[in-house]
CSV table of C-alpha atoms in Angstrom, one decimal:
chain,number,residue,atom,x,y,z
A,1,UNK,CA,-4.7,16.5,20.7
A,2,UNK,CA,-3.5,18.2,17.4
A,3,UNK,CA,-3.2,15.5,14.8
A,4,UNK,CA,-4.1,14.9,11.1
A,5,UNK,CA,-7.9,14.6,10.8
A,6,UNK,CA,-9.0,11.6,8.7
A,7,UNK,CA,-12.6,12.6,8.5
A,8,UNK,CA,-13.5,10.4,5.6
A,9,UNK,CA,-12.8,7.3,7.8
A,10,UNK,CA,-14.3,8.8,10.9
A,11,UNK,CA,-17.5,9.4,8.9
A,12,UNK,CA,-17.5,5.8,7.7
A,13,UNK,CA,-17.1,4.5,11.3
A,14,UNK,CA,-19.8,6.8,12.6
A,15,UNK,CA,-22.5,5.6,10.1
A,16,UNK,CA,-21.7,2.0,11.1
A,17,UNK,CA,-22.0,2.4,14.8
A,18,UNK,CA,-24.3,-0.1,16.5
A,19,UNK,CA,-25.3,-1.6,13.1
A,20,UNK,CA,-25.0,-5.2,14.5
A,21,UNK,CA,-21.9,-5.9,12.2
A,22,UNK,CA,-18.3,-6.4,13.0
A,23,UNK,CA,-16.3,-3.4,11.7
A,24,UNK,CA,-13.2,-4.7,10.0
A,25,UNK,CA,-10.5,-2.0,9.3
A,26,UNK,CA,-8.2,-3.3,6.6
A,27,UNK,CA,-5.2,-1.8,4.7
A,28,UNK,CA,-1.4,-2.0,4.5
A,29,UNK,CA,0.6,-2.1,7.7
A,30,UNK,CA,1.5,1.3,9.0
A,31,UNK,CA,-1.2,3.1,7.1
A,32,UNK,CA,-2.9,4.4,10.2
A,33,UNK,CA,-5.5,1.8,11.1
A,34,UNK,CA,-4.6,1.6,14.7
A,35,UNK,CA,-4.4,5.4,15.1
A,36,UNK,CA,-7.8,5.9,13.6
A,37,UNK,CA,-9.4,3.6,16.2
A,38,UNK,CA,-7.3,4.4,19.2
A,39,UNK,CA,-7.2,8.1,18.8
A,40,UNK,CA,-9.5,9.5,16.1
A,41,UNK,CA,-12.6,7.3,16.7
A,42,UNK,CA,-11.9,7.0,20.5
A,43,UNK,CA,-11.8,10.8,20.8
A,44,UNK,CA,-15.0,11.1,19.0
A,45,UNK,CA,-16.7,8.7,21.3
A,46,UNK,CA,-15.4,10.4,24.4
A,47,UNK,CA,-16.0,13.9,23.3
A,48,UNK,CA,-19.1,13.8,21.1
A,49,UNK,CA,-21.0,10.7,22.2
A,50,UNK,CA,-20.6,11.0,26.0
A,51,UNK,CA,-19.0,7.5,26.2
A,52,UNK,CA,-16.9,6.9,29.3
A,53,UNK,CA,-13.4,5.5,29.1
A,54,UNK,CA,-14.4,2.2,30.8
A,55,UNK,CA,-16.8,1.6,28.0
A,56,UNK,CA,-13.9,1.5,25.5
A,57,UNK,CA,-11.9,-1.7,25.5
A,58,UNK,CA,-8.9,-1.3,23.2
A,59,UNK,CA,-6.3,-4.1,22.8
A,60,UNK,CA,-3.3,-4.1,20.4
A,61,UNK,CA,-1.6,-7.3,19.4
A,62,UNK,CA,0.9,-5.6,17.1
A,63,UNK,CA,4.4,-6.6,18.3
A,64,UNK,CA,5.8,-3.3,16.9
A,65,UNK,CA,3.3,-1.2,19.0
A,66,UNK,CA,4.8,0.1,22.3
A,67,UNK,CA,1.4,-0.4,23.8
A,68,UNK,CA,1.0,-3.9,22.6
A,69,UNK,CA,-0.7,-6.4,25.0
A,70,UNK,CA,0.8,-9.5,23.5
A,71,UNK,CA,0.1,-11.4,26.7
A,72,UNK,CA,-3.5,-11.5,25.4
A,73,UNK,CA,-2.6,-13.6,22.4
A,74,UNK,CA,-3.9,-16.7,24.3
A,75,UNK,CA,-7.6,-16.9,23.4
A,76,UNK,CA,-8.7,-18.1,26.8
A,77,UNK,CA,-7.0,-15.2,28.5
A,78,UNK,CA,-8.3,-12.7,26.0
A,79,UNK,CA,-11.9,-13.9,26.3
A,80,UNK,CA,-11.7,-13.7,30.1
A,81,UNK,CA,-10.3,-10.2,30.0
A,82,UNK,CA,-12.9,-8.9,27.6
A,83,UNK,CA,-15.9,-10.4,29.4
A,84,UNK,CA,-14.6,-9.1,32.8
A,85,UNK,CA,-14.7,-5.6,31.4
A,86,UNK,CA,-18.2,-5.9,30.1
A,87,UNK,CA,-19.9,-5.5,33.4
A,88,UNK,CA,-23.2,-3.9,32.7
A,89,UNK,CA,-26.1,-4.8,30.4
A,90,UNK,CA,-27.3,-1.2,30.5
A,91,UNK,CA,-24.1,0.4,29.0
A,92,UNK,CA,-22.9,0.2,25.4
A,93,UNK,CA,-19.3,-1.1,25.0
A,94,UNK,CA,-16.9,-0.5,22.2
A,95,UNK,CA,-14.3,-3.4,21.8
A,96,UNK,CA,-11.4,-2.5,19.5
A,97,UNK,CA,-8.9,-5.3,18.7
A,98,UNK,CA,-5.8,-4.3,16.7
A,99,UNK,CA,-4.1,-6.9,14.6
A,100,UNK,CA,-6.4,-9.5,16.0
A,101,UNK,CA,-5.5,-12.1,13.4
A,102,UNK,CA,-2.5,-13.0,15.5
A,103,UNK,CA,-4.9,-14.6,18.1
A,104,UNK,CA,-5.7,-18.3,17.4
A,105,UNK,CA,-9.4,-18.8,16.7
A,106,UNK,CA,-10.0,-15.1,17.0
A,107,UNK,CA,-13.1,-15.3,14.9
A,108,UNK,CA,-15.0,-17.3,17.6
A,109,UNK,CA,-14.3,-14.6,20.3
A,110,UNK,CA,-15.2,-11.8,17.9
A,111,UNK,CA,-18.4,-13.4,16.7
A,112,UNK,CA,-19.4,-14.1,20.3
A,113,UNK,CA,-18.9,-10.5,21.3
A,114,UNK,CA,-20.8,-9.2,18.3
A,115,UNK,CA,-23.8,-11.4,19.3
A,116,UNK,CA,-24.2,-9.2,22.4
A,117,UNK,CA,-26.6,-6.4,21.8
A,118,UNK,CA,-24.7,-3.9,23.9
A,119,UNK,CA,-21.2,-4.6,22.3
A,120,UNK,CA,-20.0,-2.8,19.2
A,121,UNK,CA,-16.9,-4.6,17.8
A,122,UNK,CA,-14.1,-3.1,15.7
A,123,UNK,CA,-11.0,-5.1,14.5
A,124,UNK,CA,-8.0,-4.3,12.4
A,125,UNK,CA,-5.9,-6.6,10.3
A,126,UNK,CA,-3.4,-6.5,7.4
A,127,UNK,CA,-3.2,-10.0,6.1
A,128,UNK,CA,-5.2,-12.2,3.7
A,129,UNK,CA,-7.7,-13.3,6.3
A,130,UNK,CA,-9.3,-9.9,6.1
A,131,UNK,CA,-9.8,-9.9,2.3
A,132,UNK,CA,-13.3,-8.9,1.2
A,133,UNK,CA,-13.8,-12.4,-0.2
A,134,UNK,CA,-13.1,-14.0,3.1
A,135,UNK,CA,-14.9,-11.7,5.5
A,136,UNK,CA,-18.4,-13.3,5.2
A,137,UNK,CA,-16.9,-16.7,5.9
A,138,UNK,CA,-14.8,-15.7,8.9
A,139,UNK,CA,-17.4,-13.4,10.4
A,140,UNK,CA,-20.5,-15.5,9.5
A,141,UNK,CA,-21.9,-12.9,7.3
A,142,UNK,CA,-21.5,-10.1,10.0
A,143,UNK,CA,-18.4,-8.5,8.6
A,144,UNK,CA,-18.4,-4.8,7.4
A,145,UNK,CA,-15.1,-3.8,5.8
A,146,UNK,CA,-13.6,-0.4,5.9
A,147,UNK,CA,-10.4,-0.1,3.9
A,148,UNK,CA,-7.8,2.5,5.0
A,149,UNK,CA,-5.3,4.1,2.7
A,150,UNK,CA,-2.1,6.0,3.4
A,151,UNK,CA,-2.6,9.8,3.7
A,152,UNK,CA,-4.2,11.5,0.7
A,153,UNK,CA,-2.7,14.8,-0.4
A,154,UNK,CA,-5.5,16.7,1.3
A,155,UNK,CA,-4.7,14.9,4.6
A,156,UNK,CA,-1.0,15.3,4.1
A,157,UNK,CA,-1.1,19.1,3.8
A,158,UNK,CA,-3.0,19.6,7.1
A,159,UNK,CA,-1.2,21.7,9.7
A,160,UNK,CA,1.7,22.4,7.3
A,161,UNK,CA,2.9,25.9,6.4
A,162,UNK,CA,4.9,25.3,3.2
A,163,UNK,CA,3.5,26.2,-0.2
A,164,UNK,CA,1.2,23.8,-1.9
A,165,UNK,CA,3.8,23.3,-4.7
A,166,UNK,CA,6.5,22.4,-2.2
A,167,UNK,CA,4.2,20.1,-0.3
A,168,UNK,CA,3.3,18.5,-3.6
A,169,UNK,CA,7.0,17.7,-4.4
A,170,UNK,CA,7.3,16.1,-0.9
A,171,UNK,CA,4.2,14.1,-1.4
A,172,UNK,CA,4.9,12.7,-4.9
A,173,UNK,CA,8.4,11.8,-3.8
A,174,UNK,CA,7.9,10.3,-0.3
A,175,UNK,CA,4.1,9.6,-0.4
A,176,UNK,CA,1.7,9.6,2.5
A,177,UNK,CA,2.7,6.9,4.9
A,178,UNK,CA,1.7,8.4,8.3
A,179,UNK,CA,5.0,7.4,10.0
A,180,UNK,CA,6.8,10.0,7.8
A,181,UNK,CA,5.1,13.0,9.5
A,182,UNK,CA,7.6,13.0,12.4
A,183,UNK,CA,10.7,12.6,10.3
A,184,UNK,CA,12.6,15.7,9.4
A,185,UNK,CA,15.2,14.8,6.7
A,186,UNK,CA,15.0,13.1,3.3
A,187,UNK,CA,17.5,10.5,4.6
A,188,UNK,CA,15.3,9.6,7.5
A,189,UNK,CA,12.3,9.3,5.1
A,190,UNK,CA,14.1,7.2,2.6
A,191,UNK,CA,15.4,4.8,5.3
A,192,UNK,CA,11.9,4.5,6.8
A,193,UNK,CA,10.3,3.5,3.5
A,194,UNK,CA,13.0,1.1,2.6
A,195,UNK,CA,12.7,-0.5,6.1
A,196,UNK,CA,9.0,-1.0,5.6
A,197,UNK,CA,9.7,-3.0,2.4
A,198,UNK,CA,12.7,-5.0,3.8
A,199,UNK,CA,11.7,-5.7,7.4
A,200,UNK,CA,7.9,-5.6,7.2
A,201,UNK,CA,6.1,-6.1,3.9
A,202,UNK,CA,8.3,-8.6,2.0
A,203,UNK,CA,9.0,-10.5,5.2
A,204,UNK,CA,5.3,-10.7,6.0
A,205,UNK,CA,4.5,-12.2,2.6
A,206,UNK,CA,7.4,-14.7,2.7
A,207,UNK,CA,6.5,-15.8,6.2
A,208,UNK,CA,2.7,-15.9,5.6
A,209,UNK,CA,3.0,-18.0,2.4
A,210,UNK,CA,6.0,-20.0,3.5
A,211,UNK,CA,8.0,-19.0,0.4
A,212,UNK,CA,11.4,-20.7,0.1
A,213,UNK,CA,13.0,-17.6,-1.4
A,214,UNK,CA,12.5,-13.9,-1.3
A,215,UNK,CA,14.0,-13.3,-4.7
A,216,UNK,CA,10.9,-14.0,-6.9
A,217,UNK,CA,8.5,-11.9,-4.8
A,218,UNK,CA,11.1,-9.1,-4.7
A,219,UNK,CA,11.6,-9.3,-8.5
A,220,UNK,CA,7.8,-9.1,-9.1
A,221,UNK,CA,7.6,-6.1,-6.6
A,222,UNK,CA,10.3,-4.3,-8.5
A,223,UNK,CA,8.6,-4.9,-11.8
A,224,UNK,CA,5.2,-3.7,-10.6
A,225,UNK,CA,6.8,-0.5,-9.2
A,226,UNK,CA,8.6,0.1,-12.4
A,227,UNK,CA,5.6,-0.3,-14.6
A,228,UNK,CA,2.8,1.3,-12.6
A,229,UNK,CA,-0.2,2.2,-14.9
A,230,UNK,CA,0.9,-0.1,-17.7
A,231,UNK,CA,-1.4,-2.8,-19.1
A,232,UNK,CA,0.0,-6.1,-18.3
A,233,UNK,CA,-0.7,-9.8,-17.4
A,234,UNK,CA,1.2,-12.6,-15.7
A,235,UNK,CA,2.8,-13.9,-19.0
A,236,UNK,CA,4.0,-10.5,-19.9
A,237,UNK,CA,5.5,-9.8,-16.5
A,238,UNK,CA,7.2,-13.2,-16.6
A,239,UNK,CA,8.8,-12.4,-19.9
A,240,UNK,CA,9.8,-8.8,-18.7
A,241,UNK,CA,11.5,-10.1,-15.5
A,242,UNK,CA,13.4,-12.7,-17.5
A,243,UNK,CA,14.5,-10.1,-20.1
A,244,UNK,CA,15.4,-7.3,-17.6
A,245,UNK,CA,16.4,-9.1,-14.4
A,246,UNK,CA,17.5,-12.5,-15.9
A,247,UNK,CA,15.3,-14.3,-13.4
A,248,UNK,CA,13.0,-17.0,-14.6
A,249,UNK,CA,9.5,-17.1,-12.9
A,250,UNK,CA,6.6,-18.9,-14.6
A,251,UNK,CA,3.4,-17.1,-15.3
A,252,UNK,CA,1.4,-19.3,-12.8
A,253,UNK,CA,3.8,-18.3,-10.1
A,254,UNK,CA,3.5,-14.7,-11.1
A,255,UNK,CA,-0.2,-15.0,-10.9
A,256,UNK,CA,-0.1,-16.4,-7.4
A,257,UNK,CA,2.4,-13.8,-6.2
A,258,UNK,CA,0.3,-11.0,-7.6
A,259,UNK,CA,-2.5,-12.3,-5.3
A,260,UNK,CA,-0.1,-12.3,-2.3
A,261,UNK,CA,0.9,-8.7,-2.9
A,262,UNK,CA,-2.6,-7.5,-3.5
A,263,UNK,CA,-3.9,-9.4,-0.4
A,264,UNK,CA,-1.3,-7.5,1.6
A,265,UNK,CA,-2.8,-4.2,0.3
A,266,UNK,CA,0.5,-3.2,-1.3
A,267,UNK,CA,-0.8,-3.1,-4.9
A,268,UNK,CA,-4.2,-3.0,-6.6
A,269,UNK,CA,-5.0,-4.2,-10.1
A,270,UNK,CA,-7.5,-2.2,-12.1
A,271,UNK,CA,-9.3,-4.3,-14.6
A,272,UNK,CA,-9.6,-3.3,-18.3
A,273,UNK,CA,-13.2,-2.6,-19.4
A,274,UNK,CA,-14.6,-2.4,-22.9
A,275,UNK,CA,-17.0,0.6,-22.5
A,276,UNK,CA,-19.1,0.0,-25.7
A,277,UNK,CA,-18.9,-3.8,-25.5
A,278,UNK,CA,-19.7,-3.8,-21.7
A,279,UNK,CA,-17.3,-6.5,-20.9
A,280,UNK,CA,-14.0,-7.0,-19.1
A,281,UNK,CA,-10.8,-8.2,-20.7
A,282,UNK,CA,-9.6,-11.4,-19.1
A,283,UNK,CA,-6.3,-11.2,-17.1
A,284,UNK,CA,-5.3,-7.8,-18.4
A,285,UNK,CA,-4.8,-5.2,-15.7
A,286,UNK,CA,-3.0,-2.0,-14.7
A,287,UNK,CA,-1.3,-2.3,-11.3
A,288,UNK,CA,-1.0,0.7,-9.0
A,289,UNK,CA,1.1,0.9,-5.8
A,290,UNK,CA,-0.8,1.7,-2.6
A,291,UNK,CA,1.6,4.6,-1.9
A,292,UNK,CA,3.8,6.4,-4.4
A,293,UNK,CA,6.5,6.9,-1.7
A,294,UNK,CA,6.8,3.2,-1.2
A,295,UNK,CA,6.9,2.8,-5.0
A,296,UNK,CA,9.8,5.3,-5.3
A,297,UNK,CA,11.7,3.9,-2.4
A,298,UNK,CA,11.5,0.4,-3.9
A,299,UNK,CA,13.2,1.8,-7.1
A,300,UNK,CA,15.8,3.8,-5.1
A,301,UNK,CA,14.1,7.0,-6.4
A,302,UNK,CA,15.4,6.4,-9.9
A,303,UNK,CA,12.2,6.4,-12.0
A,304,UNK,CA,10.5,9.7,-11.1
A,305,UNK,CA,8.2,9.9,-14.2
A,306,UNK,CA,5.8,12.5,-12.9
A,307,UNK,CA,3.1,11.5,-15.5
A,308,UNK,CA,2.9,7.9,-14.1
A,309,UNK,CA,3.2,9.1,-10.5
A,310,UNK,CA,0.4,11.6,-11.0
A,311,UNK,CA,-1.8,8.8,-12.5
A,312,UNK,CA,-1.1,6.6,-9.5
A,313,UNK,CA,-1.9,9.3,-7.0
A,314,UNK,CA,-5.2,10.0,-8.8
A,315,UNK,CA,-6.0,6.3,-8.6
A,316,UNK,CA,-5.3,6.2,-4.9
A,317,UNK,CA,-7.4,9.3,-4.4
A,318,UNK,CA,-10.4,7.8,-6.1
A,319,UNK,CA,-10.1,4.6,-4.2
A,320,UNK,CA,-9.8,6.4,-0.9
A,321,UNK,CA,-13.0,8.3,-1.7
A,322,UNK,CA,-14.8,5.0,-2.0
A,323,UNK,CA,-14.9,4.6,-5.8
A,324,UNK,CA,-14.3,1.3,-7.6
A,325,UNK,CA,-11.9,2.0,-10.5
A,326,UNK,CA,-11.5,0.3,-13.8
A,327,UNK,CA,-9.4,1.3,-16.8
A,328,UNK,CA,-11.4,1.8,-19.9
A,329,UNK,CA,-11.1,1.2,-23.6
A,330,UNK,CA,-13.3,2.4,-26.4
A,331,UNK,CA,-13.4,0.1,-29.5
A,332,UNK,CA,-14.7,1.6,-32.7
A,333,UNK,CA,-14.5,0.9,-36.4
A,334,UNK,CA,-13.4,4.0,-38.4
A,335,UNK,CA,-12.4,4.9,-41.8
A,336,UNK,CA,-8.6,5.5,-42.1
A,337,UNK,CA,-7.0,6.1,-45.5
A,338,UNK,CA,-10.0,4.7,-47.2
A,339,UNK,CA,-10.0,1.4,-45.2
A,340,UNK,CA,-12.2,0.3,-42.3
A,341,UNK,CA,-10.1,-0.2,-39.2
A,342,UNK,CA,-10.8,-1.4,-35.7
A,343,UNK,CA,-9.3,1.2,-33.3
A,344,UNK,CA,-8.9,1.3,-29.5
A,345,UNK,CA,-8.8,4.5,-27.4
A,346,UNK,CA,-7.8,4.4,-23.8
A,347,UNK,CA,-9.7,6.0,-20.8
A,348,UNK,CA,-7.4,6.2,-17.8
A,349,UNK,CA,-10.2,5.6,-15.2
A,350,UNK,CA,-13.8,4.6,-15.0
A,351,UNK,CA,-14.7,5.6,-11.4
A,352,UNK,CA,-18.0,4.4,-9.9
A,353,UNK,CA,-19.5,4.4,-6.4
A,354,UNK,CA,-23.0,3.0,-7.1
A,355,UNK,CA,-24.5,6.5,-7.4
A,356,UNK,CA,-22.4,8.1,-10.1
A,357,UNK,CA,-19.9,7.1,-12.8
A,358,UNK,CA,-17.1,9.3,-14.0
A,359,UNK,CA,-14.7,8.9,-16.9
A,360,UNK,CA,-11.4,10.5,-16.1
A,361,UNK,CA,-8.3,11.3,-18.1
A,362,UNK,CA,-5.0,12.1,-16.3
A,363,UNK,CA,-3.1,14.6,-18.5
A,364,UNK,CA,0.0,16.2,-17.2
A,365,UNK,CA,-0.1,18.8,-19.9
A,366,UNK,CA,-2.6,19.9,-22.6
A,367,UNK,CA,-0.2,22.5,-24.1
A,368,UNK,CA,-0.6,21.5,-27.8
A,369,UNK,CA,-3.7,20.9,-29.9
A,370,UNK,CA,-2.3,17.4,-30.8
A,371,UNK,CA,-1.9,16.5,-27.1
A,372,UNK,CA,-5.4,17.8,-26.3
A,373,UNK,CA,-6.9,15.8,-29.2
A,374,UNK,CA,-5.1,12.7,-28.0
A,375,UNK,CA,-6.5,13.0,-24.5
A,376,UNK,CA,-10.0,13.8,-25.6
A,377,UNK,CA,-10.5,11.3,-28.4
A,378,UNK,CA,-11.6,8.5,-26.2
A,379,UNK,CA,-13.9,10.6,-24.2
A,380,UNK,CA,-15.6,12.0,-27.3
A,381,UNK,CA,-16.2,8.5,-28.5
A,382,UNK,CA,-18.3,7.6,-25.5
A,383,UNK,CA,-22.0,8.1,-26.3
A,384,UNK,CA,-23.5,7.8,-22.8
A,385,UNK,CA,-24.4,10.6,-20.4
A,386,UNK,CA,-22.0,9.9,-17.5
A,387,UNK,CA,-19.6,12.7,-16.4
A,388,UNK,CA,-16.4,13.1,-18.3
A,389,UNK,CA,-13.3,14.8,-16.7
A,390,UNK,CA,-9.8,15.7,-17.6
A,391,UNK,CA,-7.4,16.4,-14.7
A,392,UNK,CA,-4.3,18.4,-15.6
A,393,UNK,CA,-1.2,19.3,-13.6
A,394,UNK,CA,-1.6,23.0,-14.3
A,395,UNK,CA,-3.4,25.1,-11.6
A,396,UNK,CA,-6.5,26.1,-13.6
A,397,UNK,CA,-10.0,27.1,-12.7
A,398,UNK,CA,-12.4,24.3,-13.4
A,399,UNK,CA,-14.5,24.7,-16.6
A,400,UNK,CA,-16.7,22.7,-18.9
A,401,UNK,CA,-16.3,22.8,-22.7
A,402,UNK,CA,-19.0,22.5,-25.3
A,403,UNK,CA,-18.8,18.8,-25.3
A,404,UNK,CA,-19.7,18.6,-21.6
A,405,UNK,CA,-16.2,17.6,-20.6
A,406,UNK,CA,-14.9,19.1,-17.4
A,407,UNK,CA,-11.4,20.3,-16.9
A,408,UNK,CA,-9.8,20.7,-13.5
A,409,UNK,CA,-6.4,21.3,-12.0
A,410,UNK,CA,-4.7,18.6,-10.1
A,411,UNK,CA,-4.6,20.5,-6.8
A,412,UNK,CA,-8.2,21.5,-7.1
A,413,UNK,CA,-9.1,17.8,-7.6
A,414,UNK,CA,-6.9,16.5,-4.8
A,415,UNK,CA,-7.9,19.2,-2.2
A,416,UNK,CA,-11.6,18.7,-2.6
A,417,UNK,CA,-13.3,17.8,0.7
């Protein structure tokens, strides 16, 4: 079958096979979790591992899935079905349960399966029960999370014949939700993205947390989309919503609703880190949307600031590659106009994966000496030996300057394998 290869996730699944843990595939709804298990990983098992079809037990509980087996929502029926298909102790079985959180007491069934030496268990879920902080509790220390993101730009351009610049325009406008790949017109794509917000994402949050009104959570969503990449905290957001939308939401409620939206994998908050002081700033974060197309649709495609969108896309790219990402600040005392002054210089991203750390600036243009100095100032003030990088929108050949700072074009960065 000819489909978009999502090799980064296939590799993460392959290295976890038969590790004795329950593989938990998390991420926003409609980001491709089900497809990765039911097609990409299943095809790999059948074609590369010599697994037979009867050794793969796949069940979808997603009511929006045409192949959903919602009659299995009864835990007794589900357990009987699963164990009736595990017929040999000599064979390895692969149990894949999609949106399993809809089954009452699902954790007992899953933990029981995982205790069998010849059963490898994979589950997907989109709600707060699958947060990293809850996985060890729910799965008794046997949970292994793999977070899925919407299509990266490198995945998006697969099997397409348009120019890279044209595909880039499509991507930064409509994003990488996999469901868009079959839609032909802008109208269809816009309607699809708006339906996700109205019929799926907001409704999920309201229902899950039993909110009395949709208005506050929608107001917060709009504010986060409008201010991607801006330093903020609950009190500042509360004041902005009051000023701009004339809606009063206290900061404590904002704080709770931020948790709801991040638990649903719709936004992520990047903490602010003092590089020299080696400490985090309490409660101050930059929020990024999981997908820029969703962000744009929420704002009716009004705020198309390419600099902010580019920054959001770089953040998503880094996260999909497995980096943890903070936003940095360099605090120094310097002499200005004969006086000592405490100055702060921003670093867009501090990306770390446990092996390497990279300081990254997202710069749409470096077309003037003043702009270049502005972007480099913070990097030049960092006195450790970790990599430093500037990503520019121009299509340039990568190079490294005398200060050891690497410059690379946006497409070169995004299309790296």
